[in-house]
PDB file of C-alpha atoms in Angstrom:
ATOM      1  CA  MET N  17     -91.546  21.594  32.662  1.00 52.00           C
ATOM      2  CA  SER N  18     -88.291  22.340  34.521  1.00 59.00           C
ATOM      3  CA  GLN N  19     -85.103  20.341  33.994  1.00 64.00           C
ATOM      4  CA  SER N  20     -85.005  19.388  37.671  1.00 62.00           C
ATOM      5  CA  LEU N  21     -88.589  18.075  37.585  1.00 52.00           C
ATOM      6  CA  LEU N  22     -87.866  16.020  34.473  1.00 60.00           C
ATOM      7  CA  ALA N  23     -84.757  14.616  36.161  1.00 63.00           C
ATOM      8  CA  THR N  24     -86.792  13.739  39.281  1.00 59.00           C
ATOM      9  CA  MET N  25     -89.432  11.975  37.192  1.00 55.00           C
ATOM     10  CA  ALA N  26     -86.774  10.024  35.303  1.00 62.00           C
ATOM     11  CA  LYS N  27     -85.124   8.901  38.542  1.00 61.00           C
ATOM     12  CA  HIS N  28     -88.521   7.861  39.931  1.00 52.00           C
ATOM     13  CA  GLU N  29     -89.262   5.789  36.822  1.00 55.00           C
ATOM     14  CA  SER N  30     -85.845   4.156  37.086  1.00 58.00           C
ATOM     15  CA  LYS N  31     -86.395   3.250  40.749  1.00 54.00           C
ATOM     16  CA  LEU N  32     -89.795   1.734  39.950  1.00 45.00           C
ATOM     17  CA  ALA N  33     -88.221  -0.395  37.249  1.00 51.00           C
ATOM     18  CA  GLU N  34     -85.566  -1.587  39.676  1.00 51.00           C
ATOM     19  CA  LEU N  35     -88.286  -2.653  42.074  1.00 39.00           C
ATOM     20  CA  ARG N  36     -89.684  -4.782  39.266  1.00 40.00           C
ATOM     21  CA  GLY N  37     -86.265  -6.384  38.939  1.00 48.00           C
ATOM     22  CA  SER N  38     -85.278  -4.931  35.558  1.00 70.00           C
ATOM     23  CA  LEU N  39     -82.716  -2.403  34.355  1.00 84.00           C
ATOM     24  CA  VAL N  40     -84.492   0.044  32.068  1.00 87.00           C
ATOM     25  CA  GLY N  41     -84.701   3.788  31.586  1.00 91.00           C
ATOM     26  CA  GLY N  42     -81.705   5.850  30.634  1.00 95.00           C
ATOM     27  CA  ILE N  43     -78.247   6.914  31.720  1.00 97.00           C
ATOM     28  CA  LYS N  44     -76.816  10.294  30.766  1.00 98.00           C
ATOM     29  CA  ILE N  45     -73.029  10.444  30.427  1.00 98.00           C
ATOM     30  CA  ALA N  46     -71.067  13.639  29.805  1.00 98.00           C
ATOM     31  CA  VAL N  47     -67.373  13.736  28.890  1.00 98.00           C
ATOM     32  CA  VAL N  48     -64.890  16.510  28.163  1.00 96.00           C
ATOM     33  CA  ASP N  49     -63.674  17.029  24.615  1.00 95.00           C
ATOM     34  CA  CYS N  50     -60.727  15.457  22.818  1.00 94.00           C
ATOM     35  CA  LEU N  51     -60.633  12.084  24.606  1.00 95.00           C
ATOM     36  CA  VAL N  52     -61.283   9.570  21.824  1.00 93.00           C
ATOM     37  CA  SER N  53     -57.635   9.590  20.677  1.00 93.00           C
ATOM     38  CA  ASP N  54     -56.424   8.734  24.200  1.00 96.00           C
ATOM     39  CA  PRO N  55     -55.541   5.015  24.462  1.00 95.00           C
ATOM     40  CA  ASP N  56     -56.283   5.187  28.205  1.00 96.00           C
ATOM     41  CA  PHE N  57     -59.842   6.365  27.583  1.00 97.00           C
ATOM     42  CA  ARG N  58     -61.762   3.126  28.103  1.00 97.00           C
ATOM     43  CA  LEU N  59     -65.308   4.442  27.798  1.00 98.00           C
ATOM     44  CA  PRO N  60     -66.050   2.538  24.553  1.00 97.00           C
ATOM     45  CA  GLU N  61     -65.163  -0.758  26.253  1.00 97.00           C
ATOM     46  CA  ALA N  62     -67.271   0.133  29.290  1.00 97.00           C
ATOM     47  CA  ILE N  63     -70.246   0.965  27.084  1.00 97.00           C
ATOM     48  CA  LYS N  64     -70.019  -2.410  25.329  1.00 97.00           C
ATOM     49  CA  VAL N  65     -69.996  -4.311  28.629  1.00 96.00           C
ATOM     50  CA  PHE N  66     -72.801  -2.144  30.002  1.00 95.00           C
ATOM     51  CA  VAL N  67     -75.006  -2.585  26.925  1.00 95.00           C
ATOM     52  CA  ASP N  68     -74.525  -6.354  27.063  1.00 94.00           C
ATOM     53  CA  ALA N  69     -75.566  -6.354  30.733  1.00 93.00           C
ATOM     54  CA  ALA N  70     -78.425  -3.845  30.427  1.00 93.00           C
ATOM     55  CA  PRO N  71     -79.649  -3.814  26.821  1.00 93.00           C
ATOM     56  CA  ALA N  72     -82.902  -2.039  27.691  1.00 93.00           C
ATOM     57  CA  VAL N  73     -81.147   1.027  29.128  1.00 95.00           C
ATOM     58  CA  ARG N  74     -80.950   4.015  26.780  1.00 96.00           C
ATOM     59  CA  ILE N  75     -77.548   5.752  26.713  1.00 97.00           C
ATOM     60  CA  GLU N  76     -77.213   9.487  26.136  1.00 98.00           C
ATOM     61  CA  LEU N  77     -73.607  10.608  25.593  1.00 98.00           C
ATOM     62  CA  THR N  78     -72.596  14.243  25.189  1.00 97.00           C
ATOM     63  CA  VAL N  79     -69.409  16.306  25.122  1.00 97.00           C
ATOM     64  CA  GLU N  80     -69.460  19.219  27.567  1.00 96.00           C
ATOM     65  CA  ARG N  81     -67.205  21.716  29.320  1.00 94.00           C
ATOM     66  CA  PRO N  82     -65.863  20.512  32.676  1.00 94.00           C
ATOM     67  CA  GLN N  83     -67.769  23.053  34.749  1.00 93.00           C
ATOM     68  CA  ASP N  84     -70.996  22.258  32.881  1.00 96.00           C
ATOM     69  CA  ILE N  85     -70.532  18.548  33.588  1.00 97.00           C
ATOM     70  CA  LEU N  86     -70.213  19.133  37.324  1.00 97.00           C
ATOM     71  CA  SER N  87     -73.177  21.484  37.544  1.00 97.00           C
ATOM     72  CA  GLY N  88     -75.186  19.115  35.339  1.00 97.00           C
ATOM     73  CA  ILE N  89     -74.563  16.163  37.649  1.00 98.00           C
ATOM     74  CA  LEU N  90     -75.638  18.281  40.600  1.00 96.00           C
ATOM     75  CA  ASP N  91     -78.921  19.326  38.993  1.00 96.00           C
ATOM     76  CA  GLY N  92     -79.693  15.920  37.492  1.00 95.00           C
ATOM     77  CA  SER N  93     -79.014  16.793  33.859  1.00 97.00           C
ATOM     78  CA  PHE N  94     -76.245  14.146  33.793  1.00 98.00           C
ATOM     79  CA  ASP N  95     -75.722  10.947  35.748  1.00 98.00           C
ATOM     80  CA  VAL N  96     -72.003  10.376  35.142  1.00 98.00           C
ATOM     81  CA  GLY N  97     -69.154  12.649  34.127  1.00 98.00           C
ATOM     82  CA  ILE N  98     -65.668  11.831  32.859  1.00 98.00           C
ATOM     83  CA  GLY N  99     -62.846  14.322  32.511  1.00 96.00           C
ATOM     84  CA  GLY N 100     -60.221  16.446  34.197  1.00 93.00           C
ATOM     85  CA  PHE N 101     -61.688  18.733  36.840  1.00 92.00           C
ATOM     86  CA  ASP N 102     -59.530  21.347  38.535  1.00 85.00           C
ATOM     87  CA  ASN N 103     -62.316  23.369  40.114  1.00 84.00           C
ATOM     88  CA  LEU N 104     -64.136  20.808  42.244  1.00 88.00           C
ATOM     89  CA  VAL N 105     -67.581  21.371  43.690  1.00 92.00           C
ATOM     90  CA  SER N 106     -69.083  19.754  46.767  1.00 95.00           C
ATOM     91  CA  GLY N 107     -71.823  17.148  46.672  1.00 96.00           C
ATOM     92  CA  LEU N 108     -70.075  14.955  44.107  1.00 97.00           C
ATOM     93  CA  ASP N 109     -67.860  11.854  44.240  1.00 97.00           C
ATOM     94  CA  TYR N 110     -64.609  12.050  42.240  1.00 97.00           C
ATOM     95  CA  GLU N 111     -62.804   8.788  41.469  1.00 97.00           C
ATOM     96  CA  THR N 112     -59.501   9.120  39.589  1.00 97.00           C
ATOM     97  CA  ILE N 113     -59.299   6.501  36.847  1.00 97.00           C
ATOM     98  CA  TYR N 114     -56.066   7.509  35.068  1.00 96.00           C
ATOM     99  CA  HIS N 115     -53.749  10.427  34.342  1.00 95.00           C
ATOM    100  CA  GLU N 116     -53.530  12.225  31.000  1.00 95.00           C
ATOM    101  CA  PRO N 117     -49.918  13.270  30.211  1.00 93.00           C
ATOM    102  CA  HIS N 118     -49.393  16.732  28.738  1.00 93.00           C
ATOM    103  CA  GLY N 119     -46.487  18.471  27.064  1.00 93.00           C
ATOM    104  CA  LEU N 120     -45.589  21.959  25.910  1.00 93.00           C
ATOM    105  CA  TYR N 121     -45.952  22.440  22.143  1.00 96.00           C
ATOM    106  CA  CYS N 122     -45.528  25.057  19.446  1.00 98.00           C
ATOM    107  CA  GLY N 123     -46.638  24.991  15.837  1.00 98.00           C
ATOM    108  CA  ARG N 124     -44.652  25.255  12.615  1.00 98.00           C
ATOM    109  CA  GLY N 125     -43.861  28.899  11.994  1.00 97.00           C
ATOM    110  CA  HIS N 126     -43.270  29.697  15.659  1.00 98.00           C
ATOM    111  CA  VAL N 127     -39.892  31.236  16.384  1.00 96.00           C
ATOM    112  CA  LEU N 128     -39.008  28.265  18.633  1.00 96.00           C
ATOM    113  CA  PHE N 129     -40.049  25.556  16.186  1.00 97.00           C
ATOM    114  CA  ASP N 130     -36.616  25.067  14.579  1.00 95.00           C
ATOM    115  CA  GLN N 131     -34.473  25.895  17.602  1.00 93.00           C
ATOM    116  CA  PRO N 132     -32.196  23.025  18.757  1.00 92.00           C
ATOM    117  CA  ASN N 133     -33.128  21.401  22.056  1.00 89.00           C
ATOM    118  CA  GLU N 134     -29.801  22.394  23.588  1.00 88.00           C
ATOM    119  CA  SER N 135     -30.678  26.072  23.260  1.00 87.00           C
ATOM    120  CA  LEU N 136     -34.087  25.527  24.882  1.00 88.00           C
ATOM    121  CA  THR N 137     -33.177  23.536  27.975  1.00 77.00           C
ATOM    122  CA  SER N 138     -32.980  26.718  30.033  1.00 75.00           C
ATOM    123  CA  CYS N 139     -35.376  28.741  27.909  1.00 80.00           C
ATOM    124  CA  ASP N 140     -37.640  31.238  29.652  1.00 80.00           C
ATOM    125  CA  TYR N 141     -40.953  30.661  27.905  1.00 87.00           C
ATOM    126  CA  THR N 142     -42.640  33.530  29.730  1.00 82.00           C
ATOM    127  CA  GLY N 143     -41.817  35.938  26.935  1.00 87.00           C
ATOM    128  CA  TYR N 144     -44.045  34.129  24.462  1.00 92.00           C
ATOM    129  CA  ALA N 145     -47.806  34.112  24.030  1.00 94.00           C
ATOM    130  CA  TRP N 146     -49.601  31.063  25.421  1.00 92.00           C
ATOM    131  CA  ALA N 147     -52.976  29.487  24.705  1.00 93.00           C
ATOM    132  CA  HIS N 148     -54.646  28.515  27.995  1.00 89.00           C
ATOM    133  CA  ARG N 149     -57.764  26.593  28.851  1.00 89.00           C
ATOM    134  CA  ARG N 150     -59.911  29.030  30.767  1.00 86.00           C
ATOM    135  CA  TYR N 151     -61.395  26.324  32.983  1.00 83.00           C
ATOM    136  CA  TRP N 152     -58.007  25.303  34.346  1.00 76.00           C
ATOM    137  CA  SER N 153     -57.294  26.573  37.839  1.00 61.00           C
ATOM    138  CA  ARG N 154     -54.531  29.152  38.152  1.00 57.00           C
ATOM    139  CA  ARG N 155     -52.260  26.567  39.774  1.00 55.00           C
ATOM    140  CA  ARG N 156     -52.335  24.420  36.634  1.00 56.00           C
ATOM    141  CA  GLN N 157     -51.754  27.353  34.347  1.00 54.00           C
ATOM    142  CA  ARG N 158     -48.140  28.316  34.039  1.00 49.00           C
ATOM    143  CA  GLY N 159     -46.679  29.389  37.354  1.00 55.00           C
ATOM    144  CA  TRP N 160     -45.883  32.945  36.329  1.00 55.00           C
ATOM    145  CA  GLN N 161     -47.845  36.078  35.602  1.00 63.00           C
ATOM    146  CA  LEU N 162     -50.218  35.850  32.660  1.00 74.00           C
ATOM    147  CA  SER N 163     -49.552  38.085  29.680  1.00 81.00           C
ATOM    148  CA  GLU N 164     -51.919  40.291  27.713  1.00 86.00           C
ATOM    149  CA  LYS N 165     -50.665  38.405  24.654  1.00 92.00           C
ATOM    150  CA  ASP N 166     -52.091  35.118  25.956  1.00 93.00           C
ATOM    151  CA  ALA N 167     -55.268  33.606  24.533  1.00 94.00           C
ATOM    152  CA  PHE N 168     -57.947  31.688  26.444  1.00 92.00           C
ATOM    153  CA  VAL N 169     -60.221  28.905  25.214  1.00 94.00           C
ATOM    154  CA  GLN N 170     -62.907  26.604  26.584  1.00 91.00           C
ATOM    155  CA  GLU N 171     -62.103  23.506  24.499  1.00 93.00           C
ATOM    156  CA  ILE N 172     -58.930  21.558  23.711  1.00 95.00           C
ATOM    157  CA  GLU N 173     -59.736  21.605  19.978  1.00 95.00           C
ATOM    158  CA  ALA N 174     -59.712  25.404  20.070  1.00 96.00           C
ATOM    159  CA  GLN N 175     -56.444  25.408  21.999  1.00 97.00           C
ATOM    160  CA  MET N 176     -54.962  23.009  19.458  1.00 98.00           C
ATOM    161  CA  ALA N 177     -55.936  25.325  16.606  1.00 98.00           C
ATOM    162  CA  LEU N 178     -54.209  28.261  18.287  1.00 98.00           C
ATOM    163  CA  VAL N 179     -51.006  26.297  18.859  1.00 98.00           C
ATOM    164  CA  LEU N 180     -51.063  24.958  15.292  1.00 98.00           C
ATOM    165  CA  SER N 181     -51.222  28.558  14.066  1.00 98.00           C
ATOM    166  CA  GLY N 182     -47.609  29.056  15.157  1.00 98.00           C
ATOM    167  CA  ALA N 183     -48.553  32.098  17.203  1.00 98.00           C
ATOM    168  CA  PHE N 184     -48.946  30.465  20.625  1.00 97.00           C
ATOM    169  CA  LEU N 185     -47.388  27.938  22.977  1.00 95.00           C
ATOM    170  CA  GLY N 186     -49.714  25.528  24.730  1.00 93.00           C
ATOM    171  CA  LEU N 187     -49.883  22.599  27.141  1.00 91.00           C
ATOM    172  CA  LEU N 188     -51.642  19.876  25.159  1.00 95.00           C
ATOM    173  CA  PRO N 189     -52.499  16.217  25.798  1.00 96.00           C
ATOM    174  CA  GLU N 190     -49.764  14.020  24.349  1.00 96.00           C
ATOM    175  CA  HIS N 191     -52.289  11.753  22.632  1.00 97.00           C
ATOM    176  CA  ALA N 192     -54.011  14.689  20.916  1.00 97.00           C
ATOM    177  CA  ALA N 193     -50.752  16.264  19.738  1.00 97.00           C
ATOM    178  CA  ARG N 194     -49.076  13.050  18.574  1.00 97.00           C
ATOM    179  CA  ALA N 195     -50.484  12.941  15.031  1.00 96.00           C
ATOM    180  CA  HIS N 196     -49.570  16.591  14.422  1.00 98.00           C
ATOM    181  CA  VAL N 197     -46.040  15.991  15.705  1.00 98.00           C
ATOM    182  CA  GLU N 198     -45.662  13.054  13.319  1.00 97.00           C
ATOM    183  CA  THR N 199     -46.714  15.202  10.341  1.00 98.00           C
ATOM    184  CA  GLY N 200     -44.385  18.027  11.330  1.00 98.00           C
ATOM    185  CA  LYS N 201     -47.100  20.515  12.246  1.00 98.00           C
ATOM    186  CA  LEU N 202     -46.297  20.563  15.969  1.00 98.00           C
ATOM    187  CA  ARG N 203     -43.115  20.328  17.974  1.00 97.00           C
ATOM    188  CA  ARG N 204     -42.839  19.281  21.601  1.00 95.00           C
ATOM    189  CA  LEU N 205     -40.564  21.626  23.522  1.00 94.00           C
ATOM    190  CA  PRO N 206     -38.277  20.663  26.406  1.00 92.00           C
ATOM    191  CA  PHE N 207     -40.211  21.735  29.478  1.00 85.00           C
ATOM    192  CA  SER N 208     -40.310  20.347  32.989  1.00 74.00           C
ATOM    193  CA  GLY N 209     -42.849  22.629  34.593  1.00 69.00           C
ATOM    194  CA  PRO N 210     -45.332  21.378  37.187  1.00 65.00           C
ATOM    195  CA  ASN N 211     -48.794  19.910  36.630  1.00 62.00           C
ATOM    196  CA  LEU N 212     -48.158  18.310  33.249  1.00 75.00           C
ATOM    197  CA  ASP N 213     -50.405  15.347  34.062  1.00 87.00           C
ATOM    198  CA  VAL N 214     -54.146  15.837  34.396  1.00 90.00           C
ATOM    199  CA  PRO N 215     -56.028  13.409  36.682  1.00 93.00           C
ATOM    200  CA  MET N 216     -59.048  12.053  34.820  1.00 96.00           C
ATOM    201  CA  SER N 217     -61.998  11.343  37.084  1.00 97.00           C
ATOM    202  CA  LEU N 218     -65.257   9.453  37.018  1.00 98.00           C
ATOM    203  CA  VAL N 219     -67.804  11.722  38.699  1.00 98.00           C
ATOM    204  CA  THR N 220     -71.212  10.884  40.161  1.00 98.00           C
ATOM    205  CA  ARG N 221     -73.490  12.511  42.702  1.00 97.00           C
ATOM    206  CA  ASN N 222     -72.635  11.869  46.341  1.00 96.00           C
ATOM    207  CA  ALA N 223     -75.898  10.043  47.064  1.00 95.00           C
ATOM    208  CA  PRO N 224     -77.373   6.546  46.758  1.00 95.00           C
ATOM    209  CA  ARG N 225     -77.066   5.563  43.094  1.00 94.00           C
ATOM    210  CA  PRO N 226     -79.773   3.884  41.006  1.00 93.00           C
ATOM    211  CA  ALA N 227     -78.787   0.391  39.886  1.00 94.00           C
ATOM    212  CA  THR N 228     -78.159   1.476  36.288  1.00 95.00           C
ATOM    213  CA  ILE N 229     -75.682   4.179  37.308  1.00 96.00           C
ATOM    214  CA  GLU N 230     -73.956   1.926  39.821  1.00 96.00           C
ATOM    215  CA  LEU N 231     -73.596  -0.818  37.206  1.00 96.00           C
ATOM    216  CA  PHE N 232     -71.983   1.573  34.733  1.00 97.00           C
ATOM    217  CA  ARG N 233     -69.717   2.977  37.448  1.00 97.00           C
ATOM    218  CA  LYS N 234     -68.513  -0.494  38.430  1.00 96.00           C
ATOM    219  CA  GLU N 235     -67.927  -1.544  34.811  1.00 96.00           C
ATOM    220  CA  MET N 236     -65.925   1.629  34.169  1.00 97.00           C
ATOM    221  CA  LEU N 237     -63.790   1.272  37.301  1.00 97.00           C
ATOM    222  CA  ALA N 238     -63.144  -2.399  36.529  1.00 96.00           C
ATOM    223  CA  LEU N 239     -61.251  -1.308  33.395  1.00 97.00           C
ATOM    224  CA  TYR N 240     -58.725   0.558  35.577  1.00 95.00           C
ATOM    225  CA  PRO N 241     -57.680  -2.026  38.179  1.00 87.00           C
ATOM    226  CA  GLY N 242     -54.281  -0.465  38.788  1.00 74.00           C
ATOM    227  CA  ASP N 243     -55.461   3.088  39.435  1.00 62.00           C
TER     228      ASP N 243
END
């Protein structure tokens, strides 16, 4: 049985339950990797409120690549997505809930690790190998020509490992890098390049939402009143 048919059947069952005045069925949520350490990531609080309000609804939570989240929402594999999405696709609603600050880092053993800040304020970092996230649009990657020495990854954890090796520079989320900075494994470099903050969005299909999905959406957005 195809994924789209299963998704259609699940949506039909959910709508029938709503007609009976109950919130049952399931909700499928997909998030990008490396978010749990972010203090602005309020999904755990939203889940608690949602479960209290709809205890009969089954939650499925997975970690996926950004492009797979968007395509999955389109084809019904997921109901809600949370993450940073540079390469937007049509047919979806994107609601920014907060911004994830990033910084430029190198690992212990890198030639820049022990350099004083004063010598780096005007440093041209283009001569060094970088670790990039492949799913980032070119505008968010560094604003100069890519090098054959650069490495490309699909997950932040993989990017972190490359930067920790001391062989690459990388733009990393501040929250993810913080613990490694505190233990002396990473150093944040002075860098004021563009696009250091990543907008984090709540994504749903641009269509009438079943009551379960709309409830979760509202509970999630309520945790970000200032955004």
